[in-house]
Each structure stands twice: as C-alpha cells, then as structure tokens.
mmCIF file of C-alpha atoms in Angstrom:
data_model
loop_
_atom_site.group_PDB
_atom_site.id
_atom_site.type_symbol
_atom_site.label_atom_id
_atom_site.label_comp_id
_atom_site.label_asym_id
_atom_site.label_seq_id
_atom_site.Cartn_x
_atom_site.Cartn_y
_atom_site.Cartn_z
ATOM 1 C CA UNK A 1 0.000 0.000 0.000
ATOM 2 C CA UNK A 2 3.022 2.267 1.065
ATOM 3 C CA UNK A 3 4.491 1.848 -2.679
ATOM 4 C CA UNK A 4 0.853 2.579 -4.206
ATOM 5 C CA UNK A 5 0.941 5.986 -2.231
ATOM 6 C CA UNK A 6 4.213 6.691 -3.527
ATOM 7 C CA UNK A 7 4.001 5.735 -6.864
ATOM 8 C CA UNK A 8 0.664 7.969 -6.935
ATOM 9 C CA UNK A 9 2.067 11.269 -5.161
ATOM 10 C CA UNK A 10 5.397 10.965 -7.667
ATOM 11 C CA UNK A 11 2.462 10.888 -10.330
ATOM 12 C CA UNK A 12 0.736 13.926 -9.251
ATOM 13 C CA UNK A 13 4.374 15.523 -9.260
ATOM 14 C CA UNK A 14 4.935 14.706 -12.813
ATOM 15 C CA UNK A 15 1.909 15.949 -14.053
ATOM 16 C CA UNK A 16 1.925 19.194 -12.033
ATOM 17 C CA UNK A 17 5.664 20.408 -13.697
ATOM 18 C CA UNK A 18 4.336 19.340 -17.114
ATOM 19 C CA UNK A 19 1.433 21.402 -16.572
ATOM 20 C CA UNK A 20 3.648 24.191 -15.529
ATOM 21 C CA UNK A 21 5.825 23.842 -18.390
ATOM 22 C CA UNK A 22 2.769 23.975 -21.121
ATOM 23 C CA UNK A 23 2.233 27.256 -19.181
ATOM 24 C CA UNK A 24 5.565 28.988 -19.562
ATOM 25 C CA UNK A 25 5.230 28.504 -23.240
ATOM 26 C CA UNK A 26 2.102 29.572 -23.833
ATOM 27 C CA UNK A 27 2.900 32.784 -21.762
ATOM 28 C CA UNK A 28 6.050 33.490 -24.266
ATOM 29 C CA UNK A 29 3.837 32.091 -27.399
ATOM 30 C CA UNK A 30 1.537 35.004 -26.115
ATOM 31 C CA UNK A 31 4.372 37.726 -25.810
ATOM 32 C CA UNK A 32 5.406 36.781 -29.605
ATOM 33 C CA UNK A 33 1.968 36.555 -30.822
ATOM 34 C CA UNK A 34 1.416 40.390 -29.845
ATOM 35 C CA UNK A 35 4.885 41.686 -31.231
ATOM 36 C CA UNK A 36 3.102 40.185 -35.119
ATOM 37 C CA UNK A 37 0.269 41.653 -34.568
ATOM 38 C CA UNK A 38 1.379 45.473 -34.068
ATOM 39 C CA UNK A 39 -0.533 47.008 -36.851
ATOM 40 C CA UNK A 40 1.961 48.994 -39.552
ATOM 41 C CA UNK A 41 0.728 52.453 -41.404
ATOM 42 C CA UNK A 42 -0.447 51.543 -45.109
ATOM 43 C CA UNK A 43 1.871 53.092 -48.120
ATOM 44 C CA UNK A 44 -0.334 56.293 -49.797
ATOM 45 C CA UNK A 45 1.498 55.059 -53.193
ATOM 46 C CA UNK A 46 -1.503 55.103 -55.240
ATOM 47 C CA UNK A 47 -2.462 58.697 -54.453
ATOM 48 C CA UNK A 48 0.850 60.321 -55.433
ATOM 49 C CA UNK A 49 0.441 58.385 -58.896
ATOM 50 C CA UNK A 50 -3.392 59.737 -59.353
ATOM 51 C CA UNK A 51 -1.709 63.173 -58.930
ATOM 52 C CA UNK A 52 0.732 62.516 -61.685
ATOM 53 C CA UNK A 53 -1.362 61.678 -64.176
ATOM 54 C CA UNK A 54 -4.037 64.165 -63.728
ATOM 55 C CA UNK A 55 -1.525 67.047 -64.642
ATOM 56 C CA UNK A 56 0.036 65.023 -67.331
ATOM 57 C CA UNK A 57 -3.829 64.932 -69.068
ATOM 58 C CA UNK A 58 -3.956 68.602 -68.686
ATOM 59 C CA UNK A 59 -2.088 69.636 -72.010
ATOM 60 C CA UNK A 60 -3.159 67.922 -74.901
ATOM 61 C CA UNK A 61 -0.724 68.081 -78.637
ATOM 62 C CA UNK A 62 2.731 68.656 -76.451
ATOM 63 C CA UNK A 63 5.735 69.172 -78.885
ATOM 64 C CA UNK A 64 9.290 69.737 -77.384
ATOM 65 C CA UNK A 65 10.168 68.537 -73.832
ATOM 66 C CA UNK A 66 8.875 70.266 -70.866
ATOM 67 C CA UNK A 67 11.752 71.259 -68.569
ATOM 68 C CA UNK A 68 12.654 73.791 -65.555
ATOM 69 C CA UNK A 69 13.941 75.826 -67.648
ATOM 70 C CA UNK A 70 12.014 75.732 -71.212
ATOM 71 C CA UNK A 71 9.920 78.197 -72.657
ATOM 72 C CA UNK A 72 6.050 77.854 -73.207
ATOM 73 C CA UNK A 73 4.159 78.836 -77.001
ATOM 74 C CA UNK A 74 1.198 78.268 -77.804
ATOM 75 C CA UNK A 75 0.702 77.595 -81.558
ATOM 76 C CA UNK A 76 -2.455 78.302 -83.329
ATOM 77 C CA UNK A 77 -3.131 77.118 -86.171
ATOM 78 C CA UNK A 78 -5.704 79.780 -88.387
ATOM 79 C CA UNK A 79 -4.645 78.772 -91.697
ATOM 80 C CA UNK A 80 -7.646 77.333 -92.941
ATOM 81 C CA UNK A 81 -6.201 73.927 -93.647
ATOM 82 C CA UNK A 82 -4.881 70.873 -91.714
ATOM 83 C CA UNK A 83 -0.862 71.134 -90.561
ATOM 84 C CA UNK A 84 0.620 67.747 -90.778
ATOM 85 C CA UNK A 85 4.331 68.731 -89.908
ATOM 86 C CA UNK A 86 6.117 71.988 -87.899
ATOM 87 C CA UNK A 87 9.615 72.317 -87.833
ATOM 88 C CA UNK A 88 11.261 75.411 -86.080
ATOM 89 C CA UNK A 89 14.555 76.423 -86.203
ATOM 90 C CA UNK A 90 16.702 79.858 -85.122
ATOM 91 C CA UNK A 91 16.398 82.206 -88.014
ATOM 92 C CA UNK A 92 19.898 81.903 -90.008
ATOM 93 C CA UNK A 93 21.663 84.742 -91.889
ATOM 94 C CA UNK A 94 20.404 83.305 -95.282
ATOM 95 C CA UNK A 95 17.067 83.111 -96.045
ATOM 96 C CA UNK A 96 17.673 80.319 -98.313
ATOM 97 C CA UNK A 97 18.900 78.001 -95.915
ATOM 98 C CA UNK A 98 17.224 74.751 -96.180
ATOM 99 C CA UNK A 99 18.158 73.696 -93.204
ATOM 100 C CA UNK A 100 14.852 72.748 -91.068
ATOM 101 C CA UNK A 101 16.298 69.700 -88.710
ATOM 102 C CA UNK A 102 13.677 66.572 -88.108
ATOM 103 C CA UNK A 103 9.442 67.380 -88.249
ATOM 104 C CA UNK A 104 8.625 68.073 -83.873
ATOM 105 C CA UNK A 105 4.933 66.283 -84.208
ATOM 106 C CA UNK A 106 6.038 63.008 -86.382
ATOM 107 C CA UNK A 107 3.057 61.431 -86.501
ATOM 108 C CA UNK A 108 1.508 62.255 -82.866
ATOM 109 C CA UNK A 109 -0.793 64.178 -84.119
ATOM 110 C CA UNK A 110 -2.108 67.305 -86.534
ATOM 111 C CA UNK A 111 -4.170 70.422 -85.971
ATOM 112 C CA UNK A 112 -7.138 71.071 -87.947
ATOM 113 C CA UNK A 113 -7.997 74.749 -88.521
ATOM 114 C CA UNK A 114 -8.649 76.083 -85.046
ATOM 115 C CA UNK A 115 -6.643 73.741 -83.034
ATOM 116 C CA UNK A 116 -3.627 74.372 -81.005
ATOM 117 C CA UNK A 117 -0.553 73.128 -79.887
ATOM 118 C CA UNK A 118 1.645 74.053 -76.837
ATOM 119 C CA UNK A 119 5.608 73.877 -78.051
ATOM 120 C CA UNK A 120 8.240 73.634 -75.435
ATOM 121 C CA UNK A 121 11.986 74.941 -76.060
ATOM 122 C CA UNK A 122 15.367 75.892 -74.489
ATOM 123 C CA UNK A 123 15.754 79.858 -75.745
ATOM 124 C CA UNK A 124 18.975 80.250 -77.578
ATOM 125 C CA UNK A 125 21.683 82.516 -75.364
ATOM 126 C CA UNK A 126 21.923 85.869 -76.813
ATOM 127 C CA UNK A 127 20.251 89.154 -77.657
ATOM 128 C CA UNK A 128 18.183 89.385 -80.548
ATOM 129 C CA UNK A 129 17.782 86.051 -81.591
ATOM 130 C CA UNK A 130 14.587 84.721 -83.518
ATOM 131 C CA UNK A 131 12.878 81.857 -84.984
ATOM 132 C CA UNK A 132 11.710 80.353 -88.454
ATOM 133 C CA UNK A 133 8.637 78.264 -88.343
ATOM 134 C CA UNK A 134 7.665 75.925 -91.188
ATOM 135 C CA UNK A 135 4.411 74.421 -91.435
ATOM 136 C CA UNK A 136 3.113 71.454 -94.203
ATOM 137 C CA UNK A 137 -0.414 70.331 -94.779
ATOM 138 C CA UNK A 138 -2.067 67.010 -94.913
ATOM 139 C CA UNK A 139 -3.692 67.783 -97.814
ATOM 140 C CA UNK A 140 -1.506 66.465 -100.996
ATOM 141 C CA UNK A 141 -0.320 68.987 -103.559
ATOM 142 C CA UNK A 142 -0.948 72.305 -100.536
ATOM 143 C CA UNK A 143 2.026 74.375 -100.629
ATOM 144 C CA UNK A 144 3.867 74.554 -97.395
ATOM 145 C CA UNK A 145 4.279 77.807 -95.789
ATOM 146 C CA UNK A 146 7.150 80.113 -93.780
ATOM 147 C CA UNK A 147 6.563 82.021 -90.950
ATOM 148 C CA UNK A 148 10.202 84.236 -90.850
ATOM 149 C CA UNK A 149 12.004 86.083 -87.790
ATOM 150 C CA UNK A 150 9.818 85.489 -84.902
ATOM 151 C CA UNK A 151 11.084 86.473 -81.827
ATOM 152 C CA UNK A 152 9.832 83.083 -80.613
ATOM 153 C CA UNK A 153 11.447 83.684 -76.711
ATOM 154 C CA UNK A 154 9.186 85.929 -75.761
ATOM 155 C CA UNK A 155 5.983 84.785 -77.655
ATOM 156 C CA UNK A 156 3.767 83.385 -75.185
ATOM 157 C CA UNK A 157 0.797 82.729 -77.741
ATOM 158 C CA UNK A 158 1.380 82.829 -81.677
ATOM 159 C CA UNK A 159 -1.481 82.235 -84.516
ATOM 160 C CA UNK A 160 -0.849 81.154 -87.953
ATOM 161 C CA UNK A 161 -2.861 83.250 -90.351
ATOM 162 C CA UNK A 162 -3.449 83.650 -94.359
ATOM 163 C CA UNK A 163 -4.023 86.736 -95.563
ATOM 164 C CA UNK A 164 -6.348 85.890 -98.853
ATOM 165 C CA UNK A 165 -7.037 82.961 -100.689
ATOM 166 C CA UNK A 166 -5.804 80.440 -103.048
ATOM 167 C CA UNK A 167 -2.292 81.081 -104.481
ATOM 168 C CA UNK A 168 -2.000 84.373 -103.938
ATOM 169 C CA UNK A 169 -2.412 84.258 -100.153
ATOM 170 C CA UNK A 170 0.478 85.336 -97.978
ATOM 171 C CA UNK A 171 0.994 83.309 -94.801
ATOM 172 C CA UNK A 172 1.305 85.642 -91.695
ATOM 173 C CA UNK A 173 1.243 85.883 -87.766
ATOM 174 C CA UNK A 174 -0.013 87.478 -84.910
ATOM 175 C CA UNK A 175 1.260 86.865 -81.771
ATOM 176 C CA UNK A 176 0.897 88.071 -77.830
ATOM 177 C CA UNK A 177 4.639 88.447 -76.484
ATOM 178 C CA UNK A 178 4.783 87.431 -72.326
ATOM 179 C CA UNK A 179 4.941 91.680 -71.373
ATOM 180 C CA UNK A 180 2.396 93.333 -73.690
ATOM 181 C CA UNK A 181 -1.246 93.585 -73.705
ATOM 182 C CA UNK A 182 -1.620 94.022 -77.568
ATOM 183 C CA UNK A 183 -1.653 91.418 -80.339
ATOM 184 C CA UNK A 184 1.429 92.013 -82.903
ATOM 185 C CA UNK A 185 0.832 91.028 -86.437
ATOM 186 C CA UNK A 186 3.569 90.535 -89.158
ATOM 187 C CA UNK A 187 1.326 90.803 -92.251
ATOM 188 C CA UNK A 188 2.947 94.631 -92.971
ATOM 189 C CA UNK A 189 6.582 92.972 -92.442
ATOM 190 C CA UNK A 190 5.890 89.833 -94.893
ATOM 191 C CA UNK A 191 4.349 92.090 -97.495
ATOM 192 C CA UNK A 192 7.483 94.274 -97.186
ATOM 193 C CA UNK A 193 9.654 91.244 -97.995
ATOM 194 C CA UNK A 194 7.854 90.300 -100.751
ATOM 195 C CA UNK A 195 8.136 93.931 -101.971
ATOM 196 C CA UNK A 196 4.386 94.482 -101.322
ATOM 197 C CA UNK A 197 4.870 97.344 -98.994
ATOM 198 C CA UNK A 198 4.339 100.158 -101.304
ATOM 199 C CA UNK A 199 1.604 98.877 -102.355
ATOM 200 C CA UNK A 200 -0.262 98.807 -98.396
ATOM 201 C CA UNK A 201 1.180 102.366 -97.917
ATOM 202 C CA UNK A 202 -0.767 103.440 -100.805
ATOM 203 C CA UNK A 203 -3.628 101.500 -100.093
ATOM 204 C CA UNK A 204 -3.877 102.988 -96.594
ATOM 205 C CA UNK A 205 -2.879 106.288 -97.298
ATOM 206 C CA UNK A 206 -5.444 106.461 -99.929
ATOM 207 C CA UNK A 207 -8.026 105.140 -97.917
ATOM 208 C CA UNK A 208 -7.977 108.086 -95.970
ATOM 209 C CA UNK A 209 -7.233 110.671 -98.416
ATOM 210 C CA UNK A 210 -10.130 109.043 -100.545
ATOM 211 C CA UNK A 211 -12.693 110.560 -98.168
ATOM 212 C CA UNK A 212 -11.667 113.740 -98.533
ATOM 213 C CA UNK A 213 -11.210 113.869 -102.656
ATOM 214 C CA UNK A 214 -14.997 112.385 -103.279
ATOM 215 C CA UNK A 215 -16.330 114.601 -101.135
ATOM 216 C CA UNK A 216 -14.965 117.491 -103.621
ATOM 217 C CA UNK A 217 -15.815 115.841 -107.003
ATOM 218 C CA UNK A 218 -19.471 114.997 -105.296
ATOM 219 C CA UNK A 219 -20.030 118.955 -105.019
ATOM 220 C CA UNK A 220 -18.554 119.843 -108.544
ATOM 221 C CA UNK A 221 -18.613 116.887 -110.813
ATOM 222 C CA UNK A 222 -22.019 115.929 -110.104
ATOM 223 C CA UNK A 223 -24.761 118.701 -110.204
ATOM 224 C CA UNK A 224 -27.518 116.980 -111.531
ATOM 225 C CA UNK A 225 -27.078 114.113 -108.238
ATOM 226 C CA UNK A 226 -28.822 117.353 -106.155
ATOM 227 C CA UNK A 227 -29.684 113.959 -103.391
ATOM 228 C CA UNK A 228 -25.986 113.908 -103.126
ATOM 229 C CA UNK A 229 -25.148 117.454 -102.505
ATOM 230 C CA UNK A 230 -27.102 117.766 -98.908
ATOM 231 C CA UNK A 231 -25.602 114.163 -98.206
ATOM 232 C CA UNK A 232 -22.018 115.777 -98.250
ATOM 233 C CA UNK A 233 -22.886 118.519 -95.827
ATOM 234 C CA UNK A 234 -23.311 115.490 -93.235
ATOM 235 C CA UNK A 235 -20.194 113.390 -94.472
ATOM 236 C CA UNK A 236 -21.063 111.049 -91.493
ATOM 237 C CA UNK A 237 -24.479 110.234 -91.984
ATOM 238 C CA UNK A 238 -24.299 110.301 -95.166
ATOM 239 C CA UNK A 239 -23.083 106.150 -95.518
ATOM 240 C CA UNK A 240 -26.445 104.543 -95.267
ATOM 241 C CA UNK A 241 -24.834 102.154 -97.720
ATOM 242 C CA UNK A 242 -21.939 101.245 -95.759
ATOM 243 C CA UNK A 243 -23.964 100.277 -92.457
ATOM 244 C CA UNK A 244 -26.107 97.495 -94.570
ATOM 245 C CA UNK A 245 -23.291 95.335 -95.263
ATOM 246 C CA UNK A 246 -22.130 95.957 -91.634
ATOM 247 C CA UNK A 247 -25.674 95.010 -90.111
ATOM 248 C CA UNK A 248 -25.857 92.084 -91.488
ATOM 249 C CA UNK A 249 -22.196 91.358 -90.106
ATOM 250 C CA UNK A 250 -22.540 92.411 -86.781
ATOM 251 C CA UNK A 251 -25.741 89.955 -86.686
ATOM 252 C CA UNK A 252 -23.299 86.922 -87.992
ATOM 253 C CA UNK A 253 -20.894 88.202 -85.430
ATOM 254 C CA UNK A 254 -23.236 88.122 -82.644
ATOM 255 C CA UNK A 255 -24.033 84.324 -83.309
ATOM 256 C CA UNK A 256 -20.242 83.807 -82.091
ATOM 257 C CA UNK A 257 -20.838 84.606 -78.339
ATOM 258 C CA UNK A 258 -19.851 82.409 -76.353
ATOM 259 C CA UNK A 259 -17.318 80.533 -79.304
ATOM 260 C CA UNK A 260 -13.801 80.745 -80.378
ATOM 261 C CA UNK A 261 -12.532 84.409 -81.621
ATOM 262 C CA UNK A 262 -10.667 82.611 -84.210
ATOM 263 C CA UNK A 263 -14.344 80.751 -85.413
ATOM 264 C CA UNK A 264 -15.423 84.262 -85.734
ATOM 265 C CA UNK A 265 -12.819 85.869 -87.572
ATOM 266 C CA UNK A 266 -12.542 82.865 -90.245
ATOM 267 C CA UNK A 267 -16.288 83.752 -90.747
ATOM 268 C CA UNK A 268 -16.329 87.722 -91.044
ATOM 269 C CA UNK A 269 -12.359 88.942 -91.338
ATOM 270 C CA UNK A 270 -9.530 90.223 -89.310
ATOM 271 C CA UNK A 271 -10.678 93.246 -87.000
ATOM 272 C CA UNK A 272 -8.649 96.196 -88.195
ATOM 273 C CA UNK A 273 -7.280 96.702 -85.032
ATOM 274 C CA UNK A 274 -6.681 94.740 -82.022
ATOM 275 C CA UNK A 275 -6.199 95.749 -78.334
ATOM 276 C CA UNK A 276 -5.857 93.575 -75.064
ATOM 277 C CA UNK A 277 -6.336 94.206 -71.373
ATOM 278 C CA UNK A 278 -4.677 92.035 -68.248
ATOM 279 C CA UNK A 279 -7.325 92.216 -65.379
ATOM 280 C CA UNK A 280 -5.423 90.950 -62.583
ATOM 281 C CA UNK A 281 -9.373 89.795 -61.151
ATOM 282 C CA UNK A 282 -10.714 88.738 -64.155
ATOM 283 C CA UNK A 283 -7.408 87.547 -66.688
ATOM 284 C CA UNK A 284 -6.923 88.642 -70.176
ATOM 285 C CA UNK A 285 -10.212 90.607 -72.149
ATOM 286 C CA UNK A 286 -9.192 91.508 -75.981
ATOM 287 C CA UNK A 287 -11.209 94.283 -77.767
ATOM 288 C CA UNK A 288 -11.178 93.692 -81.474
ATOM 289 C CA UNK A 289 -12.063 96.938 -83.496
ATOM 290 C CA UNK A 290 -14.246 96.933 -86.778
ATOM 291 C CA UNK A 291 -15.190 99.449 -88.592
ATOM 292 C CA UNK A 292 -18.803 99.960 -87.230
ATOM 293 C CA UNK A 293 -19.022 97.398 -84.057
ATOM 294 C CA UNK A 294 -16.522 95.980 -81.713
ATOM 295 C CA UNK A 295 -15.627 92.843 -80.432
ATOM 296 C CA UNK A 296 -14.890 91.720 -76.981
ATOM 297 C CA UNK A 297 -13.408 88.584 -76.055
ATOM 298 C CA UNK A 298 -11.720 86.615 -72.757
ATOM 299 C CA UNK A 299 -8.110 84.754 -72.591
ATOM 300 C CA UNK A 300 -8.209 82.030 -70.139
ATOM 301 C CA UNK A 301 -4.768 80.759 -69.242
ATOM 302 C CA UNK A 302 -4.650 78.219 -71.860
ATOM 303 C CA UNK A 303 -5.028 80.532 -74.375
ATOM 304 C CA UNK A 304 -8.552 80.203 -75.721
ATOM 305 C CA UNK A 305 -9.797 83.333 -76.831
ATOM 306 C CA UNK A 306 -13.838 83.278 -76.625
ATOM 307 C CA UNK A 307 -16.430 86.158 -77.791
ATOM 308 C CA UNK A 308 -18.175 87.785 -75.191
ATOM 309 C CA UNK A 309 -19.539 90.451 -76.408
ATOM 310 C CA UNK A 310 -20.511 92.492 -79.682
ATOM 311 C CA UNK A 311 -21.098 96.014 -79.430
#
C-alpha cells in the first residue's frame, strides 16, 4: 500500500511540472503573438500616382520637352487647312537656308484649322535672336508655308494666319509676347519682304485721303445728283450704304458669343485693329475693333480666346 501511495504522489508531481511547463510557453507564445500583430501604417502610393497623371492629361498636342527651364508657345493654327508637320529652327543669316532639322509632331498628331498646340523649347543665349517656323499640310499637292524672324522667346501665344485665298495668299502671324497687352501682327513685315509694302502704304494712305477727294468731285462733278449734294454737308451720316453690309455682319458676329474668336474671324475677317487688357481679377479681355461694331473677347490661361460680347 506504502508503494501505491508513492508511486501515486510521484504521479501527481509529474503531471503538475508538465502542466507548468505547457504554461511557460504559452505565456512566451503570447508575448510573440502580440509583437506580429502590431498594426503597420499603409503606403499612400496610389495617391501620389493619381496626382501625376491628372496634370500630365492637362495639355493635350505637347511638342518639345517640358523642362525647368524651357519656354512655353502656344501655336495656333488659323490657316484654314490641316498642318501635318512643324519644324522650327533659329532664323539663319540666309534666307535660303534649307536647313529645317527633323518634323517636332512626327506622326503624334495634326491640328485642324482652329486647333492648337503648346511647343516647349530651351531659348537660344543671346540678344536678338529669332525663330523660323515651317508648317506642311495634310492635304496632298498644298504648298507649305514660312513664318520668318519670330522672336519666338518671348511669344507666349502665336497664330498662324493667311491673308487671302488660293495662291496668292500670304501666310502671316499674330502673336501676344509674355509683357504686352496688344496682339502684334507681321502681315505689314511679310508684305514688305515680298516687296508688297508700297503697295499697303498706298492702299492705306489712300483710304484716308479718298474721303476727302470724293467729297470734292461729289459737289462739282455731279450737279444733276442734287440727293448727293445735302448728303455731303453730313459726311457722317451720309453712308447709309456702308452700315447694310455691316448690319448684317454684326448679326453673324453676334451668333459667335460664347465661341472661339478665331471661329469668328474665319467667318467675317480680321478686326482692323486689335487691343488687349490684363485684369489681374478677371485675366486677359481683348477688344477687337471693326469698322462699325466691336468685339470683346476673354483669354483664359490656356489661351482660348472666346467672344463675349458684340457692341
């Protein structure tokens, strides 16, 4: 009986320090369990890369590379037809120079009539330097066309323009430099190269000094036109002919509110003169002068021009 006792106390002992054994591990299992389970902060990767490409989508036909240090030009394109190709060089001392270096859209892309590239460019060092641009169409057998000695550096907008049609249009610009608040035009500068400049000095000069001559020949040559006579005695109101034309315009121009200035000059002509104001409130508002009616536009910061107003 003695050894029965025994054997059964030295069995209680064995299963009591087993017991406590089990314990101690689970206890440390515990502590290592809890270190694992410390919760980490999740990585924001995917918002940084949402960021990205939302300004990326912002500019649309990009031609150059966008750097710290490259300059920004808008390119219009006014010209009535599609451009297929644009190369732009730094004007050289010959005008003959065929150099032109590799086409900057290659295939990306073209501009139809109205449409609008941004061009990106390290500004060659130096004063006075300016640029050539070249432009070809999509349309087989179009001539290409040169736009000469821009001073491209400090251009922050530039349109591509015809003045006329058919072969004997001449390809000109107007542009908005980064300082002024007036649109530039080179029409009177390409006509002068071609040799055409006498010709607009006359034409301008005698536009003005036609007003005065008819009046005189109106008095004298024709006395038996007595309607006439009291007409020139009120030189001003005395152009009911002249406003019918210009009603009818001012009506076409007034279906343009609220659409592209270019839109509106394709459809009724180049204002004769152009003005712009910088509204530090409100941006950019153009004024566009006509002979009878004016009209006002707004420059957001892309660029787009739209008719606000006809007046």
């Amino acid at each position: 009986m003695m050894k029965k006792q025994y054997l059964a106390l030295a069995g209680v002992l064995v299963i009591a320090l087993s017991a406590a054994g089990c314990g101690g591990n689970d206890k440390n299992n515990e502590g290592v369990v809890q270190e694992q389970a410390t919760p980490t902060p999740e990585p924001t990767v995917t918002e940084s890369v949402d960021l990205v490409d939302m300004e990326v989508t912002e500019e649309k036909n990009v031609i150059g590379e966008k750097t710290a240090s490259a300059h920004k030009v808008t390119i219009i394109n006014r010209t009535g037809s599609e451009v297929g190709a644009v190369y732009i060089r730094v004007h050289p001392e010959d005008d003959y120079d065929d150099e032109w270096g590799s086409d900057l859209i290659d295939g990306l892309f073209t501009l139809a009539d109205g449409d609008q590239a941004v061009y990106y460019f390290e500004p060659e060092s130096g004063s006075g330097v300016t640029y050539d641009i070249r432009i070809t169409y999509t349309e087989e057998g179009r001539n290409e066309c040169f736009f000469r000695d821009l001073p491209l550096a400090s251009i922050s907008q530039i349109t591509l323009r015809m003045d006329g049609r058919g072969e004997d249009s001449i390809p000109y610009a107007t542009y908005m430099t980064s300082t002024g608040s007036r649109e530039v035009s080179t029409l009177n500068e390409v006509k002068q190269r071609l040799g055409l400049s006498d010709e607009d000095t006359d034409e301008t000069e005698d536009t003005e000094d036609e007003i005065e001559p008819t009046e005189e020949p109106e008095i004298t040559e024709t006395p038996s036109n007595d309607e006439e006579e009291p007409s020139d005695s009120s030189d001003n109101t005395d152009t009911p002919e002249d406003p019918m034309p210009t009603d009818d315009t001012i009506t076409e121009a007034e279906g343009y509110i609220g659409q592209s200035f270019s839109d509106l000059a394709g459809a009724i002509g180049d204002a004769q003169t152009n003005e712009y104001d910088e509204v530090p409130e409100t941006g950019t508002t153009g004024y566009h002068y006509y002979p009878n009616f004016t009209v006002m536009t707004t420059v957001d910061e892309y660029g787009n021009e739209i008719v606000s107003g006809v007046y």
